């Protein structure tokens, strides 16, 4: 999980814009999946972080430039419906 966090920090820091644009959403998705695969205690304590990571991954994988975050998320979910389902499970775990 720490590796994904480090990757996200590097990709959002100076020079991160030079990386492949697919790397950042993949890092968010990887961290969310890593969190959700953890122990039940970790899932409960970090479920909100996983939900936010899934949400950002959906926004970043959108193919269009939409006006609202909801539209970006919907388009990202159409591109990766399994990740959208995982996002729903993370939302349930964090509730």
PDB file of C-alpha atoms in Angstrom:
ATOM      1  CA  UNK A   1       0.000   0.000   0.000  1.00  0.00           C
ATOM      2  CA  UNK A   2       2.863   2.353   0.793  1.00  0.00           C
ATOM      3  CA  UNK A   3       4.334   1.743  -2.670  1.00  0.00           C
ATOM      4  CA  UNK A   4       1.137   3.031  -4.278  1.00  0.00           C
ATOM      5  CA  UNK A   5       1.120   6.072  -2.009  1.00  0.00           C
ATOM      6  CA  UNK A   6       4.720   6.846  -2.966  1.00  0.00           C
ATOM      7  CA  UNK A   7       3.851   6.432  -6.643  1.00  0.00           C
ATOM      8  CA  UNK A   8       0.895   8.807  -6.299  1.00  0.00           C
ATOM      9  CA  UNK A   9       3.085  11.369  -4.544  1.00  0.00           C
ATOM     10  CA  UNK A  10       5.691  11.168  -7.299  1.00  0.00           C
ATOM     11  CA  UNK A  11       3.108  11.396 -10.088  1.00  0.00           C
ATOM     12  CA  UNK A  12       1.393  14.416  -8.535  1.00  0.00           C
ATOM     13  CA  UNK A  13       4.667  16.158  -7.644  1.00  0.00           C
ATOM     14  CA  UNK A  14       7.147  18.083  -9.766  1.00  0.00           C
ATOM     15  CA  UNK A  15       7.720  16.381 -13.109  1.00  0.00           C
ATOM     16  CA  UNK A  16       4.812  14.002 -12.619  1.00  0.00           C
ATOM     17  CA  UNK A  17       3.117  15.467 -15.664  1.00  0.00           C
ATOM     18  CA  UNK A  18       5.859  13.891 -17.792  1.00  0.00           C
ATOM     19  CA  UNK A  19       4.713  10.367 -16.893  1.00  0.00           C
ATOM     20  CA  UNK A  20       2.287   8.294 -18.933  1.00  0.00           C
ATOM     21  CA  UNK A  21      -1.219   9.680 -18.205  1.00  0.00           C
ATOM     22  CA  UNK A  22      -2.461   6.155 -17.445  1.00  0.00           C
ATOM     23  CA  UNK A  23      -0.067   5.761 -14.518  1.00  0.00           C
ATOM     24  CA  UNK A  24      -1.889   7.970 -12.002  1.00  0.00           C
ATOM     25  CA  UNK A  25      -5.333   6.356 -12.329  1.00  0.00           C
ATOM     26  CA  UNK A  26      -3.650   2.936 -12.198  1.00  0.00           C
ATOM     27  CA  UNK A  27      -1.861   3.919  -8.981  1.00  0.00           C
ATOM     28  CA  UNK A  28      -5.109   5.107  -7.367  1.00  0.00           C
ATOM     29  CA  UNK A  29      -6.862   1.920  -8.447  1.00  0.00           C
ATOM     30  CA  UNK A  30      -3.987  -0.209  -7.153  1.00  0.00           C
ATOM     31  CA  UNK A  31      -3.986   1.499  -3.761  1.00  0.00           C
ATOM     32  CA  UNK A  32      -7.757   1.129  -3.452  1.00  0.00           C
ATOM     33  CA  UNK A  33      -7.584  -2.564  -4.347  1.00  0.00           C
ATOM     34  CA  UNK A  34      -4.699  -3.116  -1.955  1.00  0.00           C
ATOM     35  CA  UNK A  35      -6.672  -1.490   0.855  1.00  0.00           C
ATOM     36  CA  UNK A  36      -9.791  -3.522   0.129  1.00  0.00           C
ATOM     37  CA  UNK A  37      -7.768  -6.759   0.066  1.00  0.00           C
ATOM     38  CA  UNK A  38      -6.388  -6.021   3.538  1.00  0.00           C
ATOM     39  CA  UNK A  39      -7.632  -7.336   6.845  1.00  0.00           C
ATOM     40  CA  UNK A  40     -11.190  -6.464   7.910  1.00  0.00           C
ATOM     41  CA  UNK A  41      -9.836  -3.983  10.470  1.00  0.00           C
ATOM     42  CA  UNK A  42      -7.844  -2.153   7.801  1.00  0.00           C
ATOM     43  CA  UNK A  43     -10.843  -2.139   5.485  1.00  0.00           C
ATOM     44  CA  UNK A  44     -12.957  -0.466   8.141  1.00  0.00           C
ATOM     45  CA  UNK A  45     -10.356   2.108   9.090  1.00  0.00           C
ATOM     46  CA  UNK A  46      -9.269   2.933   5.521  1.00  0.00           C
ATOM     47  CA  UNK A  47     -12.475   2.277   3.602  1.00  0.00           C
ATOM     48  CA  UNK A  48     -13.013   5.998   3.069  1.00  0.00           C
ATOM     49  CA  UNK A  49      -9.539   6.342   1.546  1.00  0.00           C
ATOM     50  CA  UNK A  50     -10.249   3.408  -0.762  1.00  0.00           C
ATOM     51  CA  UNK A  51     -13.556   4.995  -1.822  1.00  0.00           C
ATOM     52  CA  UNK A  52     -11.801   8.272  -2.607  1.00  0.00           C
ATOM     53  CA  UNK A  53      -9.121   6.426  -4.577  1.00  0.00           C
ATOM     54  CA  UNK A  54     -11.732   4.597  -6.657  1.00  0.00           C
ATOM     55  CA  UNK A  55     -13.532   7.892  -7.250  1.00  0.00           C
ATOM     56  CA  UNK A  56     -10.354   9.604  -8.456  1.00  0.00           C
ATOM     57  CA  UNK A  57      -9.503   6.633 -10.674  1.00  0.00           C
ATOM     58  CA  UNK A  58     -12.967   6.861 -12.276  1.00  0.00           C
ATOM     59  CA  UNK A  59     -12.528  10.586 -12.921  1.00  0.00           C
ATOM     60  CA  UNK A  60      -9.043  10.180 -14.363  1.00  0.00           C
ATOM     61  CA  UNK A  61     -10.025   7.349 -16.720  1.00  0.00           C
ATOM     62  CA  UNK A  62     -12.808   9.355 -18.314  1.00  0.00           C
ATOM     63  CA  UNK A  63     -12.340   9.748 -22.060  1.00  0.00           C
ATOM     64  CA  UNK A  64     -14.011  13.128 -22.378  1.00  0.00           C
ATOM     65  CA  UNK A  65     -13.740  16.538 -20.758  1.00  0.00           C
ATOM     66  CA  UNK A  66     -17.071  16.759 -18.956  1.00  0.00           C
ATOM     67  CA  UNK A  67     -18.467  19.711 -17.019  1.00  0.00           C
ATOM     68  CA  UNK A  68     -18.962  17.969 -13.663  1.00  0.00           C
ATOM     69  CA  UNK A  69     -17.180  15.366 -11.584  1.00  0.00           C
ATOM     70  CA  UNK A  70     -20.303  13.198 -11.681  1.00  0.00           C
ATOM     71  CA  UNK A  71     -20.123  13.082 -15.477  1.00  0.00           C
ATOM     72  CA  UNK A  72     -16.417  12.212 -15.332  1.00  0.00           C
ATOM     73  CA  UNK A  73     -17.143   9.417 -12.841  1.00  0.00           C
ATOM     74  CA  UNK A  74     -19.986   8.024 -14.939  1.00  0.00           C
ATOM     75  CA  UNK A  75     -17.804   7.965 -18.052  1.00  0.00           C
ATOM     76  CA  UNK A  76     -14.931   6.363 -16.125  1.00  0.00           C
ATOM     77  CA  UNK A  77     -17.330   3.747 -14.765  1.00  0.00           C
ATOM     78  CA  UNK A  78     -18.438   2.907 -18.301  1.00  0.00           C
ATOM     79  CA  UNK A  79     -14.807   2.328 -19.241  1.00  0.00           C
ATOM     80  CA  UNK A  80     -14.149   0.117 -16.222  1.00  0.00           C
ATOM     81  CA  UNK A  81     -17.394  -1.313 -14.824  1.00  0.00           C
ATOM     82  CA  UNK A  82     -15.602  -3.794 -12.579  1.00  0.00           C
ATOM     83  CA  UNK A  83     -13.724  -0.966 -10.829  1.00  0.00           C
ATOM     84  CA  UNK A  84     -17.042   0.875 -10.486  1.00  0.00           C
ATOM     85  CA  UNK A  85     -18.485  -2.209  -8.768  1.00  0.00           C
ATOM     86  CA  UNK A  86     -15.427  -2.320  -6.484  1.00  0.00           C
ATOM     87  CA  UNK A  87     -15.998   1.358  -5.689  1.00  0.00           C
ATOM     88  CA  UNK A  88     -19.534   0.502  -4.597  1.00  0.00           C
ATOM     89  CA  UNK A  89     -18.188  -2.234  -2.330  1.00  0.00           C
ATOM     90  CA  UNK A  90     -15.694   0.234  -0.818  1.00  0.00           C
ATOM     91  CA  UNK A  91     -18.518   2.698  -0.180  1.00  0.00           C
ATOM     92  CA  UNK A  92     -20.467  -0.030   1.609  1.00  0.00           C
ATOM     93  CA  UNK A  93     -17.413  -0.990   3.674  1.00  0.00           C
ATOM     94  CA  UNK A  94     -16.836   2.603   4.751  1.00  0.00           C
ATOM     95  CA  UNK A  95     -20.478   3.252   5.716  1.00  0.00           C
TER      96      UNK A  95
END
